[in-house]
Structure formats: C-alpha cells, structure tokens
Coordinates of C-alpha atoms in Angstrom, one line a residue:
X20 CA 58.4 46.0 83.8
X21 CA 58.1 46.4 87.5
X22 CA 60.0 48.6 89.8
X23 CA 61.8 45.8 91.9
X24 CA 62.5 43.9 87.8
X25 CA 64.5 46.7 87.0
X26 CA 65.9 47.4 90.4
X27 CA 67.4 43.8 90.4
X28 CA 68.4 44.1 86.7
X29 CA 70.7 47.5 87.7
X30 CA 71.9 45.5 91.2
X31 CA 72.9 42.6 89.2
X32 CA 74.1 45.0 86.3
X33 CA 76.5 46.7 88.7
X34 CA 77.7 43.7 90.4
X35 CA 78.6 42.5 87.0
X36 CA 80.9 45.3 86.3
X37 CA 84.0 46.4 86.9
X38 CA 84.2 48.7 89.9
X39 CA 84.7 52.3 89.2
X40 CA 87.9 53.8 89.4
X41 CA 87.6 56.6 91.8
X42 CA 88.1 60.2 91.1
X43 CA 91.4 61.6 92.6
X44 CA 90.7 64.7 94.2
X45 CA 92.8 67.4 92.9
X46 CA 96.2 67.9 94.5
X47 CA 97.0 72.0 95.0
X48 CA 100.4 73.3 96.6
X49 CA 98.7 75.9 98.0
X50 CA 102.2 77.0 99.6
X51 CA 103.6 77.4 96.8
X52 CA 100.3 79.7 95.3
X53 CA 100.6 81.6 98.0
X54 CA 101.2 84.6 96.7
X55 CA 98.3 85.0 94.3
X56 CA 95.8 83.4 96.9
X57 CA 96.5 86.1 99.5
X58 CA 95.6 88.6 96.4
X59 CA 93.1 87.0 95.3
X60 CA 91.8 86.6 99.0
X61 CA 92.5 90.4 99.9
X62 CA 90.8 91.3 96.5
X63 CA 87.5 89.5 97.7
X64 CA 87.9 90.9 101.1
X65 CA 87.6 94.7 99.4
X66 CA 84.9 93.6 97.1
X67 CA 82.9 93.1 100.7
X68 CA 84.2 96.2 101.8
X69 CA 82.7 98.0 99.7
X70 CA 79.4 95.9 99.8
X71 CA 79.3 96.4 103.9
X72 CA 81.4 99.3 105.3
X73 CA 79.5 102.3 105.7
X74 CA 81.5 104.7 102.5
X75 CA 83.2 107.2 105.2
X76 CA 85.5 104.6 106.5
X77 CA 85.9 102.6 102.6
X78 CA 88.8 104.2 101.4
X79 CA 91.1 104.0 104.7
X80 CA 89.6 100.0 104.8
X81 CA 90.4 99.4 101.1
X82 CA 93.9 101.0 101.6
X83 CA 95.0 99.2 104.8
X84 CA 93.4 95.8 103.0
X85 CA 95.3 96.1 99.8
X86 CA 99.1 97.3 101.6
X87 CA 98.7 94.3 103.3
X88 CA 98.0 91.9 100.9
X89 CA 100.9 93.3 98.4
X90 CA 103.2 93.4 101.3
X91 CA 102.3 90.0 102.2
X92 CA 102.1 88.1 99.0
X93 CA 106.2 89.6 98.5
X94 CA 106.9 88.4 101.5
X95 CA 105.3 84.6 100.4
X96 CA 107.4 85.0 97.2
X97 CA 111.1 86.1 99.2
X98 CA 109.8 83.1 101.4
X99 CA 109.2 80.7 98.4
X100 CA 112.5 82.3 96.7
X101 CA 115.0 81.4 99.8
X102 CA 113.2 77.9 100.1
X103 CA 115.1 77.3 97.1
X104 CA 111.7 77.1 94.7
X105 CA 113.9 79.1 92.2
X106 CA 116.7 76.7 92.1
X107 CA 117.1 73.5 93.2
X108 CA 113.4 72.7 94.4
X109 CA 111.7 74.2 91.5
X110 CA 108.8 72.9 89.9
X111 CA 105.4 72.3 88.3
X112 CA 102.1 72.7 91.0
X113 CA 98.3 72.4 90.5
X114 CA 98.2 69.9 88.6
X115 CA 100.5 70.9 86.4
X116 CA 99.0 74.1 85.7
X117 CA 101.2 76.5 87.3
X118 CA 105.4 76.8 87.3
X119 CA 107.2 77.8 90.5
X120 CA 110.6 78.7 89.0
X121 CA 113.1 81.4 89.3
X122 CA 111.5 83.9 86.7
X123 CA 108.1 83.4 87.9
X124 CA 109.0 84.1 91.1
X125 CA 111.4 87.2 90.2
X126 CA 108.7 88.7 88.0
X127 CA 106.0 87.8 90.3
X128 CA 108.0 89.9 93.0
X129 CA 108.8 92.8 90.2
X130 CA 105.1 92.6 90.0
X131 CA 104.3 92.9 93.5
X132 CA 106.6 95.7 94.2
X133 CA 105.4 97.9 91.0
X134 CA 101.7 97.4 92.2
X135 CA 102.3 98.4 95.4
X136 CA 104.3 101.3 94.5
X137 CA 101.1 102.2 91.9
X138 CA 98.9 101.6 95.0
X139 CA 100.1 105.3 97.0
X140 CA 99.5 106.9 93.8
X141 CA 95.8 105.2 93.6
X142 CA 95.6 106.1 97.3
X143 CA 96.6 110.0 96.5
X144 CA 94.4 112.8 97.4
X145 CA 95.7 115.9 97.8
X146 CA 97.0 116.5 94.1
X147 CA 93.3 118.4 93.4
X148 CA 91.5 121.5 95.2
X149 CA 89.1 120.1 97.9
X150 CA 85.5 119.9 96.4
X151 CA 82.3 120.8 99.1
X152 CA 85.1 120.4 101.5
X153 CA 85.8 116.5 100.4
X154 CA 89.5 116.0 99.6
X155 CA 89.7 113.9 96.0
X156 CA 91.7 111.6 94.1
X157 CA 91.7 110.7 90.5
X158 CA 88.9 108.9 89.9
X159 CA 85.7 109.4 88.9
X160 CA 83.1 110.2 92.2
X161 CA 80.6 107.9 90.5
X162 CA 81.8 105.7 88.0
X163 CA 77.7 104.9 86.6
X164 CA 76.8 108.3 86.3
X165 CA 76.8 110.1 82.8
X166 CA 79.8 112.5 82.9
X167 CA 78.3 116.2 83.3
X168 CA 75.0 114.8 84.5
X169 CA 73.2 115.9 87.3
X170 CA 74.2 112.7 89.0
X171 CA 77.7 113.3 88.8
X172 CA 77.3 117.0 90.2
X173 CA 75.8 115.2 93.0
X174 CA 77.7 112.6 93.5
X175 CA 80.8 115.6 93.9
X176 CA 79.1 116.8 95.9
X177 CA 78.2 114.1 98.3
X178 CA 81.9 114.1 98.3
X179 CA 81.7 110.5 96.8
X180 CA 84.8 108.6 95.8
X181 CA 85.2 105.6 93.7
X182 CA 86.7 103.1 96.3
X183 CA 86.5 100.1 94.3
X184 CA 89.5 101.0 92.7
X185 CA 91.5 99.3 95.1
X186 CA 90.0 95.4 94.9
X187 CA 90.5 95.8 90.8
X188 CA 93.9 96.9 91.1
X189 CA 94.3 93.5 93.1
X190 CA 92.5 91.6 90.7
X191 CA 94.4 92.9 87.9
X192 CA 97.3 92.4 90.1
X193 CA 96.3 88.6 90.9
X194 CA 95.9 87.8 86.9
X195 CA 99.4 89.6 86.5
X196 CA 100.8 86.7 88.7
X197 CA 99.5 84.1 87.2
X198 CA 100.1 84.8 83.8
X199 CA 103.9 84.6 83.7
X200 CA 103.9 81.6 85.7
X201 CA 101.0 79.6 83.6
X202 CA 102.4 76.4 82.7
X203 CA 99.4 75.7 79.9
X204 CA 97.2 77.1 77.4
X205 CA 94.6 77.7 79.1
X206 CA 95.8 79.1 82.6
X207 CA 97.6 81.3 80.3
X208 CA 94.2 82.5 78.7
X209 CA 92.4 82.6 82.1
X210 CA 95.1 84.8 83.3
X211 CA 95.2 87.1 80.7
X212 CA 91.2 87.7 81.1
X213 CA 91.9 88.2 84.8
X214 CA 94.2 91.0 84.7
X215 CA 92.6 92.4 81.2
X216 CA 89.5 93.3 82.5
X217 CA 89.8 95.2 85.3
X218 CA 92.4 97.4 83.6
X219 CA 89.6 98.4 80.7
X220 CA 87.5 99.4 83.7
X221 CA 89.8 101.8 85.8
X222 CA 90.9 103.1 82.2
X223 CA 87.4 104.6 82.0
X224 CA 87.4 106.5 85.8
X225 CA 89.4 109.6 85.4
X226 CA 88.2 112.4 88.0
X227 CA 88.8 115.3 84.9
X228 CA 88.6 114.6 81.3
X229 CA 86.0 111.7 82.1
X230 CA 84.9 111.4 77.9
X231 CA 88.6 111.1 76.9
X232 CA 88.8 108.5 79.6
X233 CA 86.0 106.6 78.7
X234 CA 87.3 107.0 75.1
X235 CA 90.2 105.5 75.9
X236 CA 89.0 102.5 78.0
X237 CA 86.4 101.3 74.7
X238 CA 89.6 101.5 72.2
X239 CA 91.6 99.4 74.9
X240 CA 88.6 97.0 75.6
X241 CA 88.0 96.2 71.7
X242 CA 91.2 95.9 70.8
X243 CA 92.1 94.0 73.6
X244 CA 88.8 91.7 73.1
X245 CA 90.4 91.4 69.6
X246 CA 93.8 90.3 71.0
X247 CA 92.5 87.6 73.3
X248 CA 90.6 86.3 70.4
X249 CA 93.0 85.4 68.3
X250 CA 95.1 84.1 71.7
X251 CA 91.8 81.7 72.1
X252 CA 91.9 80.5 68.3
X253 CA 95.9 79.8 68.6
X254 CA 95.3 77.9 71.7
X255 CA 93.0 76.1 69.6
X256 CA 95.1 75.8 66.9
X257 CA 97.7 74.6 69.0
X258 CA 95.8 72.1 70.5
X259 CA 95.0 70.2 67.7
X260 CA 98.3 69.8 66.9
X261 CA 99.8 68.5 70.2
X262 CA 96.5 66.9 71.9
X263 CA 97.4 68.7 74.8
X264 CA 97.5 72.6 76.0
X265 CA 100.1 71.8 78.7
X266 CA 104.0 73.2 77.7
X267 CA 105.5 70.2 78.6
X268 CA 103.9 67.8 75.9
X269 CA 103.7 70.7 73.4
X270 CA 107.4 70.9 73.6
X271 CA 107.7 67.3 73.0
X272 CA 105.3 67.2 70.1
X273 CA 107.3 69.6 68.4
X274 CA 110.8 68.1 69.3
X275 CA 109.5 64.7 68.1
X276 CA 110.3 63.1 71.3
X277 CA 106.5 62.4 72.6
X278 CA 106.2 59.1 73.7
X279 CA 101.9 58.4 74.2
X280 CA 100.1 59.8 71.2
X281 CA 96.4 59.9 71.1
X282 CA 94.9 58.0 68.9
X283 CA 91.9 60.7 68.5
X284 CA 93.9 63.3 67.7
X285 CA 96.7 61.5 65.7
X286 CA 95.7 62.5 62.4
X287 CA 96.6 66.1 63.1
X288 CA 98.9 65.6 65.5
X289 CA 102.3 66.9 64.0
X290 CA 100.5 69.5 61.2
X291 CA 102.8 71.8 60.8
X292 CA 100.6 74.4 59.6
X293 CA 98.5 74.3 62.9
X294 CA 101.6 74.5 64.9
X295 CA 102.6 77.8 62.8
X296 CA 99.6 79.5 62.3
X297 CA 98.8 78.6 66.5
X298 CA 101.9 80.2 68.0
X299 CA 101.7 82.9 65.3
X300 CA 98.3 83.8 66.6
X301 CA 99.3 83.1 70.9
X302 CA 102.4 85.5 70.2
X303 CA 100.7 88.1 68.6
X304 CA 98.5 88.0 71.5
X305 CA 101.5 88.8 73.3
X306 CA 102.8 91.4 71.4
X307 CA 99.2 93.1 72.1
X308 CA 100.1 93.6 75.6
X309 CA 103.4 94.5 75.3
X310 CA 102.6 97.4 73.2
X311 CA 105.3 95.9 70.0
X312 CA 104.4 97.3 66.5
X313 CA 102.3 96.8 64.7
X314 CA 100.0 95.9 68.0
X315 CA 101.0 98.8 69.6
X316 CA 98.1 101.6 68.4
X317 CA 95.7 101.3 71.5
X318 CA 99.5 102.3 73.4
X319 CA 99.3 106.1 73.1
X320 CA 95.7 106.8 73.3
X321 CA 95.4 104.8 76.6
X322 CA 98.0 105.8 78.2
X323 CA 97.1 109.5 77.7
X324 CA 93.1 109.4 78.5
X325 CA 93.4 107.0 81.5
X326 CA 93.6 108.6 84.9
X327 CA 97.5 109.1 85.1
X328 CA 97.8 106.4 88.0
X329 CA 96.5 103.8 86.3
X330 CA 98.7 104.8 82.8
X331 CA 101.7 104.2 85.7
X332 CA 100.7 101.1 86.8
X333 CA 99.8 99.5 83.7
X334 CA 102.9 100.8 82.1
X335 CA 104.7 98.9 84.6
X336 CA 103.2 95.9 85.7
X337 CA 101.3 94.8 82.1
X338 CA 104.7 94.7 80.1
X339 CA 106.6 92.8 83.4
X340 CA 103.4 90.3 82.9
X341 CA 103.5 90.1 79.2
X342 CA 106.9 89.8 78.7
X343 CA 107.7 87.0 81.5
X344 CA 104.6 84.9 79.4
X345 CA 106.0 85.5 76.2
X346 CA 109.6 84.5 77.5
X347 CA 108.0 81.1 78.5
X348 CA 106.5 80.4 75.7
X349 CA 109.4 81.0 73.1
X350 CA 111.9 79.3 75.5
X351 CA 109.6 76.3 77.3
X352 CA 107.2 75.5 74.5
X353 CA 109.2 76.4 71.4
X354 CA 112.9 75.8 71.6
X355 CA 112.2 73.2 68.9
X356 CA 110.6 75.9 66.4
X357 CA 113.6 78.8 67.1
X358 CA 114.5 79.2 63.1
X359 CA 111.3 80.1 62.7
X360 CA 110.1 82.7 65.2
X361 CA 113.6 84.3 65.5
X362 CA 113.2 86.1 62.2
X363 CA 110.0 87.1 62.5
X364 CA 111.3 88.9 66.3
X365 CA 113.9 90.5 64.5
X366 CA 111.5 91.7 62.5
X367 CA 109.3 93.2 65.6
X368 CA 112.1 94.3 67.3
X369 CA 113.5 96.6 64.9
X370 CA 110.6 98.2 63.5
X371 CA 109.3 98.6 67.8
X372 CA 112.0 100.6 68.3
X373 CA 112.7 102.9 65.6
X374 CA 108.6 103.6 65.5
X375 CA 108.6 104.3 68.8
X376 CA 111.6 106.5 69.2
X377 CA 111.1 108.1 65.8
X378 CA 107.0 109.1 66.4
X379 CA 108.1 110.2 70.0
X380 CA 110.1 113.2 68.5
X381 CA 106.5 114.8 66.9
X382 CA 104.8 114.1 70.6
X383 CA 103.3 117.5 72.1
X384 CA 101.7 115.6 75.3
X385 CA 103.7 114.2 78.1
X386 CA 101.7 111.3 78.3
X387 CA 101.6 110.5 74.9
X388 CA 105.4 110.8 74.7
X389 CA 105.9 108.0 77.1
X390 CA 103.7 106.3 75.5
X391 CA 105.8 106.0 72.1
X392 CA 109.1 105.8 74.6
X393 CA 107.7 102.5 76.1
X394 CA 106.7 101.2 72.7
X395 CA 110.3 101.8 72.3
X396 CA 111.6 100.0 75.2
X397 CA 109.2 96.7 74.7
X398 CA 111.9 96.5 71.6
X399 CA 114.8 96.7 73.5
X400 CA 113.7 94.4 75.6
X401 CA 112.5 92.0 72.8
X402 CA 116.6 92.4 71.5
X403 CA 117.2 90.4 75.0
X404 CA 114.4 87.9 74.0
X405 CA 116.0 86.8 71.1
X406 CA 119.2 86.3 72.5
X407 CA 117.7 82.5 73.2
X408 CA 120.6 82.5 75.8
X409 CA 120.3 82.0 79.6
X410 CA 121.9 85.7 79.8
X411 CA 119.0 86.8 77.4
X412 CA 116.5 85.5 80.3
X413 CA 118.7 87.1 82.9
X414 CA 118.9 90.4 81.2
X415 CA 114.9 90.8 80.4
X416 CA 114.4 90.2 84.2
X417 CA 116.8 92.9 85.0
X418 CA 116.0 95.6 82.7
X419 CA 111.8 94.7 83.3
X420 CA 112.5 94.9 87.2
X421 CA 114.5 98.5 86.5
X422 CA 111.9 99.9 84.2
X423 CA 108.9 98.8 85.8
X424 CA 109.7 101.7 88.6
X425 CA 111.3 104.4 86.8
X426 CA 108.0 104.1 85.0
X427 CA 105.9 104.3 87.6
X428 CA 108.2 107.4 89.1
X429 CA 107.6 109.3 85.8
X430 CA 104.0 109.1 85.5
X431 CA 103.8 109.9 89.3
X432 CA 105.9 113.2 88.6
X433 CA 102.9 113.9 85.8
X434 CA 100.5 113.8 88.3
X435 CA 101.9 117.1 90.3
X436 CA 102.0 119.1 87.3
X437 CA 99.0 121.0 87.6
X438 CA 96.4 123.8 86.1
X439 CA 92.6 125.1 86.3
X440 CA 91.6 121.6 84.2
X441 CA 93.5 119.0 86.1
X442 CA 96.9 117.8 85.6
X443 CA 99.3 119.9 82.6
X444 CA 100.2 117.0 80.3
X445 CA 100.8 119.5 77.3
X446 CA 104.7 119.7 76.9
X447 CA 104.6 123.2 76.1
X448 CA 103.0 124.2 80.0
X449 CA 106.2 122.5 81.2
X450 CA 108.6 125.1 79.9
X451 CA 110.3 126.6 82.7
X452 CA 109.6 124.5 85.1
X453 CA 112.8 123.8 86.7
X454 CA 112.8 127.6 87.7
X455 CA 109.3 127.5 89.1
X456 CA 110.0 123.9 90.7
X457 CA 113.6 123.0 90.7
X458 CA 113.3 119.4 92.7
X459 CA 109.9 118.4 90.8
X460 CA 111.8 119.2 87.5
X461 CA 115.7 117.6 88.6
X462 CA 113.6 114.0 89.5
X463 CA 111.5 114.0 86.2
X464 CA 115.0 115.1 84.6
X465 CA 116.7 111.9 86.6
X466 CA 113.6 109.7 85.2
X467 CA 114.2 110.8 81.3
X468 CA 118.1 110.2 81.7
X469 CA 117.3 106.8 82.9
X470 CA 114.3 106.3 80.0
X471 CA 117.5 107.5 77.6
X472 CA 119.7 105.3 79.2
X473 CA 122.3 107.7 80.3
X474 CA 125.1 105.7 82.6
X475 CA 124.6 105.5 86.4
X476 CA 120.9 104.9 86.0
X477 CA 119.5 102.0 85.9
X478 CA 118.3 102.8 82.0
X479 CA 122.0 101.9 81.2
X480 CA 122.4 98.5 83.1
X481 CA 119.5 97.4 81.7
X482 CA 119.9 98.8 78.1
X483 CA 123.5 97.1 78.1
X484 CA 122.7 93.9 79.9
X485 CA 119.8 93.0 76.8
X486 CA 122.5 94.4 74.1
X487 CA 125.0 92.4 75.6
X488 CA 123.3 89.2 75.6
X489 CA 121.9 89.8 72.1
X490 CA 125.5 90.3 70.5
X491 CA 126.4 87.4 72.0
X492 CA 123.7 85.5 71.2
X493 CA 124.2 86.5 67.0
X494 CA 121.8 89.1 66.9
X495 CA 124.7 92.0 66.5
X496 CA 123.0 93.9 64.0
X497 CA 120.0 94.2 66.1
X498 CA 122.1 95.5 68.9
X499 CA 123.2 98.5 66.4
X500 CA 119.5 99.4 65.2
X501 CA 118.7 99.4 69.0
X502 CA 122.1 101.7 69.6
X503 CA 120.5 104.1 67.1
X504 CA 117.1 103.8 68.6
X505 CA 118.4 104.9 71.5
X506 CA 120.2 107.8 70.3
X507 CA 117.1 108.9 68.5
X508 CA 115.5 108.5 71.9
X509 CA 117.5 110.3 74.2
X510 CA 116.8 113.2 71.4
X511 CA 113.5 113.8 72.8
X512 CA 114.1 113.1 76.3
X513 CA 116.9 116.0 76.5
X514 CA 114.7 118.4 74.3
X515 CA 112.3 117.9 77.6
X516 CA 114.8 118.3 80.0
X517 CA 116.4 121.8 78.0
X518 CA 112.6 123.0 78.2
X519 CA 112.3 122.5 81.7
X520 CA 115.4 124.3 82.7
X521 CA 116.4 126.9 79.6
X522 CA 113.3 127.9 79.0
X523 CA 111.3 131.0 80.5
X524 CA 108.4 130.1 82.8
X525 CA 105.0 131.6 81.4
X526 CA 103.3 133.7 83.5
X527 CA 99.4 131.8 82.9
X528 CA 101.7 128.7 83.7
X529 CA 100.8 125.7 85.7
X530 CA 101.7 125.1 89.4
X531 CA 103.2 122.1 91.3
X532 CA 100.6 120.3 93.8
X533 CA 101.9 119.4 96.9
X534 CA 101.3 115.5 97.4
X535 CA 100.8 113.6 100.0
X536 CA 103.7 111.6 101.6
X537 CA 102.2 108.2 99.5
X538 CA 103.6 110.0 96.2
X539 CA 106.2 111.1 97.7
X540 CA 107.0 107.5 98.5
X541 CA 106.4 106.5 95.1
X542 CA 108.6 109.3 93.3
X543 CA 111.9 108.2 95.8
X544 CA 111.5 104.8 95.8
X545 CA 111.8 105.1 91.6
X546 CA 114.4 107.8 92.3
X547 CA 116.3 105.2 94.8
X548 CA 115.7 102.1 92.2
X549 CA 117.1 104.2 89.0
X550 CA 120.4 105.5 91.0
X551 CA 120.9 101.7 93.0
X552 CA 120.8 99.6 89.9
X553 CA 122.9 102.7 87.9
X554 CA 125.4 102.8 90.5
X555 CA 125.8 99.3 91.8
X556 CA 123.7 96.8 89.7
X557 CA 125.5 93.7 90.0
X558 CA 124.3 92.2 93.0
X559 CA 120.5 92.5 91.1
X560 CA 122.1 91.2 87.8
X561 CA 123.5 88.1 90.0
X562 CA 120.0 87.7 91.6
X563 CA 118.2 88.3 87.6
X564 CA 120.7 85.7 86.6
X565 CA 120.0 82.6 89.2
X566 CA 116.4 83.4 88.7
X567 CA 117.0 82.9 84.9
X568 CA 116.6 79.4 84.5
X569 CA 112.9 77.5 83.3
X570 CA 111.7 74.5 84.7
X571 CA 110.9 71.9 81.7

C-alpha cells in the first residue's frame, strides 16, 4: 500500500472519530504547599552547595540556607494557619493528594520548629578538642571512607567535615511534612520513603564510635525497608478493596455510602478480608515509626549508635510525623471500622508502655534509657489516640508539640557530657555531676521531671490532657495502666537525678564541654517550652484544640 493510501486512510480515520478529549493539566495550590516547596527548594539549593562552593565556605552556606528555609516555611504555615486554612477554609489541594487542615498545619509547624531546633545542634562544633587546628562537629569527616583507614586519618586531617548533613536534614524534614498531611495511599508511601531514607544515612555518620554508628544505621535501614514493605502490600491490599487509594472514597467504601463503583474492581470491592488484613499491614507500618511494641526493637540500638544530634531530632520530629499520619488514617479513613482497631490499640498501648517503662529501669546508657522512655511515651500518646474524640486529636497535638522539644533539649544536654572517647553516655560517668556542673545537671534534672511528668512541666499537661480524653472517651482502664506506667517511669528518671546530685563525683570522671551559643539555644528553648506549657498551657491547649478537627 502506498504512503499517501495510508496517509488518507489515517486523515479520513481521524476525521471519522470523535475528537479527543483533552488532557487537563494538573491543578497545584502551590500556596497552600508552600511550606514543603521552600524545603524542598532549600534542600536542592544545599545539594548544589555542596556540588559548587569551594568546602571552606560549605558549612557557614549550608547553615544560613537551611535557617532560612525552616524559618521560612513556619512562617508560610502561621501564614496559611491565620488565613483560616485550619478552620473555616480548609481543604483538599493537588489533586486531591494533599490536606490543608488544622492538624496538618499544627504538626507541620511542631515539625518545623523541632527541626530547626535539631539544626543548632547539627550546626555544633565546639563540643570536641580541635583536630590539626580544624574545629569539629559530630559527624563523620568523610562519610565514604572505611572507619580507621588511612583515608579517614586524612580526611581529619584535611580538617574535612561532612556538610551534607544539612540538605538531608531538609529532605528528611520535607518527607516529615508531607506525610501527616497525605490525603492518599500513595502520597502517604512517597512520604514515608522521603523522610526514611535520609535518616538511615545520617544514622551511619557519627564523628566517634563510627562502627556502632554504622551498626546502627543497617539495623534501622532493614527494618525499616521491612516496615515500608508491608505499608506497600497494605496499600495494595487496600486498594483492591476500595478501587481507589484516596481517603475520601476509602471512607465511603467502608461506610457503605459510595455512590460510582467500578465495574473492574467490583468483584472485590467490599472484601472484608482485604480491608482487614490492608489496614492491619498500613498501621503496623506506623507503629514501626513510632517506636510501639512489638515494632519498637530497632528503638534503642539507634538511638544509642547514631551521632546524638540526629538521635534528638529523630526522636522528635519522626514520632510528630508518624503519629499525625496514623491519627488520619484511624480517624479519616476508618471511622467506619472503629470496633475493630480499637482493641487491637488497646492492646499496643498497654504493652508500649509498661515495656518501655519496665526495660528502662535495667538501662546503664543514657541514650539507651531514653530510648525505652520514648517507647514509653509513643503509648501514652496512643491512650489519646484511642480516645476517637475531638479532645483525643486535640490532646496528641498538644502533648506531641510538648515532647518533641523537651526531647530534643535532653539529647542536646547528652552531647556536653564529655570524656577522652567522645561524649559519656554511660549512666555511671554521670554520678556526681551536679557538683562538678550544677546548671548542666539542674536542666537535664528539669528535662527528666518533664519526661516523668512531674506538674509545672509540660510532661504533666500533656500526660493529663491524653488521660483525660481517654477516660472520657471509655478507655478508663487504659488511663490507669498508663498512671502506673508512669509511676514506674518517673522511678528511673529520679534514680538519675539522685545520681547526679547525691552521688560523689569520681575523680577519672568526665567533664562538661562548653558549647557554642547554637546549643545553648537549643537547651533554653526546650527549657522555656517545658516550663511555658507546665506553667500556663491553656492558651496552646486552645490553639491544639481548633487545630483538632479533619477535613473529610
């Protein structure tokens, strides 16, 4: 057949049909993104940083780049916020992809804060003895090289530092953003990868004790890697049963009130077992990241190998992340399923906290101790979860927002505690301490009270707001494991309080570093937070409570 035969045929052929519909480009409220574009766009910027600026000017580059950007994107979200977005005007953007609401936006600014607060102890380098005349900070001077190599005595030489740091912190951060906000399956998923895998690298980049770190950051990654594979098959799962991964049309699958069903999919549509066995899979997921038991094993061996800035930060931001995603999808998706995955929290919640407080009490490393106390804390806050109340939303935005930077405080105390090898995490080098260092000692003291929950920190605003909404919700029994919990807990935190002040200092003990005003900043703002929301939290539990509500 000729060339101009077929042309004709495929003219003709066209005419004939039906014109196509055109494809709608998408429609993106970048406004309302805001906040994790100017992340996202600073964390690119310091990923060029460090491809172009010459490496004596990175780390002042990388700092100023990422104080902006967190500075900026909370100032986008109090923007957003007074524009009403977490009242009257909220609503679904992208596409449907993304919820502007009054907990995203709270957690999304609980988030910002924490990370910017975890930035000046990234940014910290005065904590260690200067090395060839090169002041250092935590991290590793050459994250490739072999650790005890000749490479690595090189690079310390060189008076290297692992700048890059800064751009995965925002990455991390920009993930941590989305993912309580993610109004479908697979945003969620996307999110979750986002902030994941940045977090198993800076686990692996401790300055000292660079095997235990890298230990650390391969139990995290596989584990992890195991956790977002089961997240992916309940997606799946759950797909099959709705035809859709968006909230919205889950929640009406499962309520019985969908309207279009399609036809493809309507053989399954409806299986209860895929519904079950889906969210069982998505939540435990969940539960990875927010350290509950039985997920919670990767918990203590992280947090104690990881450089001690990055244990802070993830402590604090991770569970804010975590928990504001899990609260959306037990409250958004599955209202409709509540008789089944109440029990099954109740469950969680009470083993999470007595494991953690009980294991806590045979702790000999700092780090490891808070560890088990924030295992113990993800099941407090899971008591607010179940409360399946408006004041149970309320209350987990309060107490995440007041723990988030006591947490971060704590770790940053750890930091100044200091010997021949690097920082003292071994709970018997702290005896005596508040004779060798009585202000270090008093705000660590201040930090543990709060942890315990002692009143006029913010540990007991928090602690009561989630038991109060749990009792009133019909969950009182809970409410008295987690009142036993606690007084297990505060057990341990007052045993490290009575060594720091009633014990004798030993001689070979070690010494408190000096830091740099960024920790210093760090350690008063969580000083500041625990004592404002002890003293005088209402006007916080007002602003927790307007933000509590989800748009459908």
């Amino acid at each position: 057949m000729s060339a101009s035969a077929v042309h004709s045929l495929w003219t003709t052929a066209a005419g004939a049909a039906e014109p196509i519909a055109k494809i709608d480009a998408p429609k993106i409220e970048y406004g309302q993104l805001s906040p994790t574009l100017i992340v996202l766009g600073a964390a690119i910027v310091g990923v060029l940083v460090e491809a172009f600026v010459p490496r004596k000017h990175r780390y002042y580059a990388q700092l100023f780049v990422s104080v902006v950007a967190l500075a900026a994107a909370f100032a986008a979200v109090v923007a957003l916020a007074e524009g009403g977005y977490g009242t009257t005007k909220a609503r679904i953007a992208a596409m449907g992809a993304i919820a502007v609401d009054g907990p995203a936006l709270f957690l999304q600014g609980t988030i910002l804060l924490a990370a910017l607060v975890g930035l000046f102890t990234f940014a910290e380098r005065r904590l260690d003895p200067e090395e060839h005349g090169n002041r250092v900070d935590s991290f590793a001077a050459q994250a490739a090289s072999v650790p005890g190599s000749d490479s690595e005595k090189a690079a310390v030489k060189a008076g290297f530092a692992t700048t890059e740091v800064f751009p995965l912190l925002l990455f991390a951060v920009a993930g941590m953003l989305v993912f309580p906000s993610a109004n479908d399956l697979l945003t969620l998923f996307v999110a979750l990868e986002v902030f994941s895998l940045p977090l198993y690298l800076l686990c692996a980049l401790a300055r000292r004790k660079r095997l235990m770190s890298q230990e650390a950051a391969v139990k995290y990654f596989l584990l992890g890697a195991f956790a977002s594979a089961f997240t992916l098959f309940g997606i799946a799962l759950l797909y099959g049963y709705a035809g859709s991964v968006s909230y919205g049309t889950i929640a009406q699958v499962v309520d019985g009130t969908i309207k279009n069903v399609n036809p493809a999919l309507a053989d399954t549509m409806g299986n209860d077992a895929l519904l079950l066995i889906g969210t069982a899979m998505i939540v435990m997921g969940l539960l990875f990241k927010v350290g509950a038991v039985p997920f919670h094993m990767w918990t203590p061996d992280v947090y104690q190998g990881a450089p001690t800035p990055v244990t802070g930060f993830m402590a604090a931001a991770t569970k804010v992340a975590a928990f504001g995603a899990l609260l959306r999808l037990l409250y958004v998706v599955l209202p409709g399923l509540r008789w089944d995955w109440r029990p099954v929290m109740w469950g969680v919640a009470i083993v999470t906290m007595l494991g953690g407080a009980i294991v806590a009490i045979t702790q000999t490393d700092i780090k490891r101790l808070l560890a088990y106390s924030s295992i113990a804390h993800a099941g407090f806050i899971l008591a607010g979860v179940i409360a399946t109340t408006p004041d149970g939303v309320s209350s987990v935005l309060f107490y995440l927002a007041a723990y988030s930077f006591v947490t971060i405080g704590a770790f940053a105390v750890v930091t100044l505690v200091r010997d021949a090898g690097g920082e003292a995490t071994h709970l018997s080098k702290w005896a005596g301490l508040g004779r060798r260092s009585p202000l270090v000692a008093a705000v660590f003291a201040v930090f543990l009270l709060a942890f315990a929950g002692i009143p006029l920190t913010s540990g007991f605003a928090g602690k009561f707001a989630v038991f109060k909404a749990a009792a009133e919700g019909g969950a009182a029994p809970l409410v008295v494991v987690g009142v036993i919990s606690s007084a297990i807990a505060a057990f341990f935190y007052i045993r490290v309080i009575v060594l720091m002040f009633f014990s004798e200092p030993r001689p070979d003990g070690p010494t408190v570093a000096v830091p740099s005003p960024l920790t210093m900043t760090a350690i008063a703002v969580g000083v500041a937070v625990t004592l404002v929301l002890g003293v005088a939290p209402q006007y916080f539990l007002d602003l927790a409570n307007q933000a509590g509500v989800f748009v459908r």
